[in-house]
């Protein structure tokens, strides 16, 4: 049969992070000694008491369909978390649980964007934002900032990017792939701009809230007048090492929760019943378990940053959160290996994959062609070996 693939799929890029990870696994299966620093996934296991809660929920019969926007006890626990940790008041009607934060993002985008609308995406961006926006038919407007600016666009640039068609802005903080955390001062400067444009929704992806080396996490929703026009995305994948559980959530205006709920009712229904019960336990008792994990990430950040900065010609910002470095490798573009010229980050990433057997993700997928992303969700010894291999491979370029 001739493939019937629709245009929208033909025009879509697969997730580069998942694709690189799959490629690394394939090379490993072929007998290569691979180091995979491509995937943004904690290398810790889900804490035992959370697993235990899921097992108990299964035994109690949490095996059926759930209400589309989430179990009432989980929506309540999420509201309590916002009050306790972020001093934000939400009612359960302002919260919707989804099958991963990825779905929370796509729910929102499909709920608000019409073809022809514009959405400002802070760039570098997480790989899936751009592809999801393209699927809606809306136009992504990229608001870029480079390594020297700590990947933080100026408020003036934000003002200039806004047009009468702008429906929303979208960013992650702590950021993937940059690790950049927007400070209260920065967010306040953005808020000042946004207050002059009252019909723009702020989509604030805070999935790395807990993996933050700053003393406190600040959300746009905490700033004056912003909560009613901000959609906070969060979830369980990163902070509680629950990537495979597929659980995320969004808190925002009730009209948006209703729209997302309608969308979700037709696409996936509510998230897994026993997983949601375990998520209640994670929110009630899980915070201490994240503290030591974050301390480990901070030490790895320090170690890897020192090693990366020691590579000749490589520039890196000082990331304050998440578990990625996003250095600028552009000084290596144009160099060659055995006559083969490496023109860009894609070429260099493939070279490091094939010759150093280290899997990373090219910055192209994140909208920044000079950079490559390294995930440091790996043990110290793996990181040390990876840097040894990368250093050696770069030395071989002429
Ligand atoms: N947002 C960002 C910035 C991410 O890095 C990820 C990747 N996990 C997600 C959302 C999606 O997370 P989830 O696993 O909950 O779908
Ligand atoms: N968000 C993680 C990453 O950026 C997991 C992979 C994905 O969902 O794309 O690597």
PDB file of N, CA and C and ligand atoms in Angstrom, residues 40 99-103 105 126 129 172 174-176 205 207-208 233-238 243 246-248 324 373, ligand 1:
ATOM      1  N   UNK A  40      16.539  14.012  28.499  1.00  0.00           N
ATOM      2  CA  UNK A  40      16.316  14.729  29.746  1.00  0.00           C
ATOM      3  C   UNK A  40      15.478  13.900  30.688  1.00  0.00           C
ATOM      4  N   UNK A  99      -1.871  13.497  30.780  1.00  0.00           N
ATOM      5  CA  UNK A  99      -0.929  12.375  30.613  1.00  0.00           C
ATOM      6  C   UNK A  99       0.460  12.919  30.283  1.00  0.00           C
ATOM      7  N   UNK A 100       1.065  13.597  31.239  1.00  0.00           N
ATOM      8  CA  UNK A 100       2.373  14.215  31.035  1.00  0.00           C
ATOM      9  C   UNK A 100       2.228  15.708  30.757  1.00  0.00           C
ATOM     10  N   UNK A 101       3.272  16.434  31.143  1.00  0.00           N
ATOM     11  CA  UNK A 101       3.272  17.884  30.888  1.00  0.00           C
ATOM     12  C   UNK A 101       3.258  18.165  29.389  1.00  0.00           C
ATOM     13  N   UNK A 102       3.771  17.228  28.626  1.00  0.00           N
ATOM     14  CA  UNK A 102       3.749  17.374  27.171  1.00  0.00           C
ATOM     15  C   UNK A 102       2.302  17.549  26.696  1.00  0.00           C
ATOM     16  N   UNK A 103       1.413  16.741  27.257  1.00  0.00           N
ATOM     17  CA  UNK A 103       0.005  16.881  26.880  1.00  0.00           C
ATOM     18  C   UNK A 103      -0.578  18.188  27.425  1.00  0.00           C
ATOM     19  N   UNK A 105       0.936  20.988  27.610  1.00  0.00           N
ATOM     20  CA  UNK A 105       1.330  22.034  26.650  1.00  0.00           C
ATOM     21  C   UNK A 105       0.455  21.951  25.404  1.00  0.00           C
ATOM     22  N   UNK A 126      12.228  24.423  24.162  1.00  0.00           N
ATOM     23  CA  UNK A 126      12.143  22.959  24.241  1.00  0.00           C
ATOM     24  C   UNK A 126      11.586  22.425  22.912  1.00  0.00           C
ATOM     25  N   UNK A 129       7.756  22.472  21.544  1.00  0.00           N
ATOM     26  CA  UNK A 129       6.914  23.677  21.428  1.00  0.00           C
ATOM     27  C   UNK A 129       6.648  24.033  19.964  1.00  0.00           C
ATOM     28  N   UNK A 172      10.071  28.128  29.172  1.00  0.00           N
ATOM     29  CA  UNK A 172      10.258  27.274  30.347  1.00  0.00           C
ATOM     30  C   UNK A 172      11.305  27.909  31.247  1.00  0.00           C
ATOM     31  N   UNK A 174      12.845  26.963  35.339  1.00  0.00           N
ATOM     32  CA  UNK A 174      14.155  26.691  34.758  1.00  0.00           C
ATOM     33  C   UNK A 174      14.020  26.127  33.344  1.00  0.00           C
ATOM     34  N   UNK A 175      14.954  26.526  32.482  1.00  0.00           N
ATOM     35  CA  UNK A 175      14.768  26.288  31.065  1.00  0.00           C
ATOM     36  C   UNK A 175      15.405  25.025  30.516  1.00  0.00           C
ATOM     37  N   UNK A 176      14.685  24.415  29.618  1.00  0.00           N
ATOM     38  CA  UNK A 176      15.217  23.347  28.776  1.00  0.00           C
ATOM     39  C   UNK A 176      15.329  23.957  27.382  1.00  0.00           C
ATOM     40  N   UNK A 205       6.101  27.224  31.569  1.00  0.00           N
ATOM     41  CA  UNK A 205       6.398  25.797  31.777  1.00  0.00           C
ATOM     42  C   UNK A 205       7.378  25.681  32.941  1.00  0.00           C
ATOM     43  N   UNK A 207       8.092  22.801  34.703  1.00  0.00           N
ATOM     44  CA  UNK A 207       8.303  21.379  34.993  1.00  0.00           C
ATOM     45  C   UNK A 207       9.603  21.136  35.778  1.00  0.00           C
ATOM     46  N   UNK A 208      10.579  22.065  35.637  1.00  0.00           N
ATOM     47  CA  UNK A 208      11.843  21.898  36.391  1.00  0.00           C
ATOM     48  C   UNK A 208      11.852  22.712  37.688  1.00  0.00           C
ATOM     49  N   UNK A 233       2.479  25.253  33.789  1.00  0.00           N
ATOM     50  CA  UNK A 233       2.597  23.820  33.483  1.00  0.00           C
ATOM     51  C   UNK A 233       3.572  23.215  34.468  1.00  0.00           C
ATOM     52  N   UNK A 234       3.213  22.070  35.009  1.00  0.00           N
ATOM     53  CA  UNK A 234       4.123  21.366  35.902  1.00  0.00           C
ATOM     54  C   UNK A 234       3.808  19.877  35.788  1.00  0.00           C
ATOM     55  N   UNK A 235       4.519  19.069  36.540  1.00  0.00           N
ATOM     56  CA  UNK A 235       4.261  17.638  36.435  1.00  0.00           C
ATOM     57  C   UNK A 235       5.159  16.850  37.360  1.00  0.00           C
ATOM     58  N   UNK A 236       5.150  15.554  37.182  1.00  0.00           N
ATOM     59  CA  UNK A 236       5.824  14.658  38.117  1.00  0.00           C
ATOM     60  C   UNK A 236       7.100  14.052  37.534  1.00  0.00           C
ATOM     61  N   UNK A 237       7.306  14.204  36.223  1.00  0.00           N
ATOM     62  CA  UNK A 237       8.416  13.539  35.539  1.00  0.00           C
ATOM     63  C   UNK A 237       9.783  13.880  36.119  1.00  0.00           C
ATOM     64  N   UNK A 238      10.022  15.165  36.343  1.00  0.00           N
ATOM     65  CA  UNK A 238      11.378  15.595  36.681  1.00  0.00           C
ATOM     66  C   UNK A 238      11.591  15.613  38.191  1.00  0.00           C
ATOM     67  N   UNK A 243       9.202   9.916  35.015  1.00  0.00           N
ATOM     68  CA  UNK A 243       9.010  10.150  33.567  1.00  0.00           C
ATOM     69  C   UNK A 243       8.076   9.137  32.912  1.00  0.00           C
ATOM     70  N   UNK A 246       3.815   9.247  33.121  1.00  0.00           N
ATOM     71  CA  UNK A 246       3.038  10.146  32.261  1.00  0.00           C
ATOM     72  C   UNK A 246       1.974  10.913  33.047  1.00  0.00           C
ATOM     73  N   UNK A 247       2.434  11.803  33.856  1.00  0.00           N
ATOM     74  CA  UNK A 247       1.540  12.634  34.664  1.00  0.00           C
ATOM     75  C   UNK A 247       2.019  14.083  34.713  1.00  0.00           C
ATOM     76  N   UNK A 248       1.185  14.967  34.249  1.00  0.00           N
ATOM     77  CA  UNK A 248       1.496  16.390  34.333  1.00  0.00           C
ATOM     78  C   UNK A 248       0.225  17.150  34.671  1.00  0.00           C
ATOM     79  N   UNK A 324      20.710  20.462  32.278  1.00  0.00           N
ATOM     80  CA  UNK A 324      21.326  20.548  30.959  1.00  0.00           C
ATOM     81  C   UNK A 324      22.395  21.632  30.921  1.00  0.00           C
ATOM     82  N   UNK A 373      23.212  20.349  23.188  1.00  0.00           N
ATOM     83  CA  UNK A 373      22.754  20.122  24.560  1.00  0.00           C
ATOM     84  C   UNK A 373      23.350  18.864  25.157  1.00  0.00           C
TER      85      UNK A 373
HETATM   86  N1  LIG B   1       8.361  20.740  29.293  1.00  0.00           N
HETATM   87  C1  LIG B   1       9.699  20.679  29.275  1.00  0.00           C
HETATM   88  C2  LIG B   1      10.470  21.952  29.286  1.00  0.00           C
HETATM   89  C3  LIG B   1      10.352  19.444  29.228  1.00  0.00           C
HETATM   90  O1  LIG B   1      11.679  19.377  29.221  1.00  0.00           O
HETATM   91  C4  LIG B   1       9.581  18.266  29.197  1.00  0.00           C
HETATM   92  C5  LIG B   1      10.295  16.949  29.049  1.00  0.00           C
HETATM   93  N2  LIG B   1      10.055  16.081  29.988  1.00  0.00           N
HETATM   94  C6  LIG B   1       8.194  18.381  29.243  1.00  0.00           C
HETATM   95  C7  LIG B   1       7.606  19.627  29.272  1.00  0.00           C
HETATM   96  C8  LIG B   1       7.286  17.187  29.218  1.00  0.00           C
HETATM   97  O2  LIG B   1       7.328  16.468  30.393  1.00  0.00           O
HETATM   98  P1  LIG B   1       6.424  15.172  30.631  1.00  0.00           P
HETATM   99  O3  LIG B   1       7.361  14.030  30.785  1.00  0.00           O
HETATM  100  O4  LIG B   1       5.660  15.440  31.882  1.00  0.00           O
HETATM  101  O5  LIG B   1       5.521  15.035  29.458  1.00  0.00           O
END
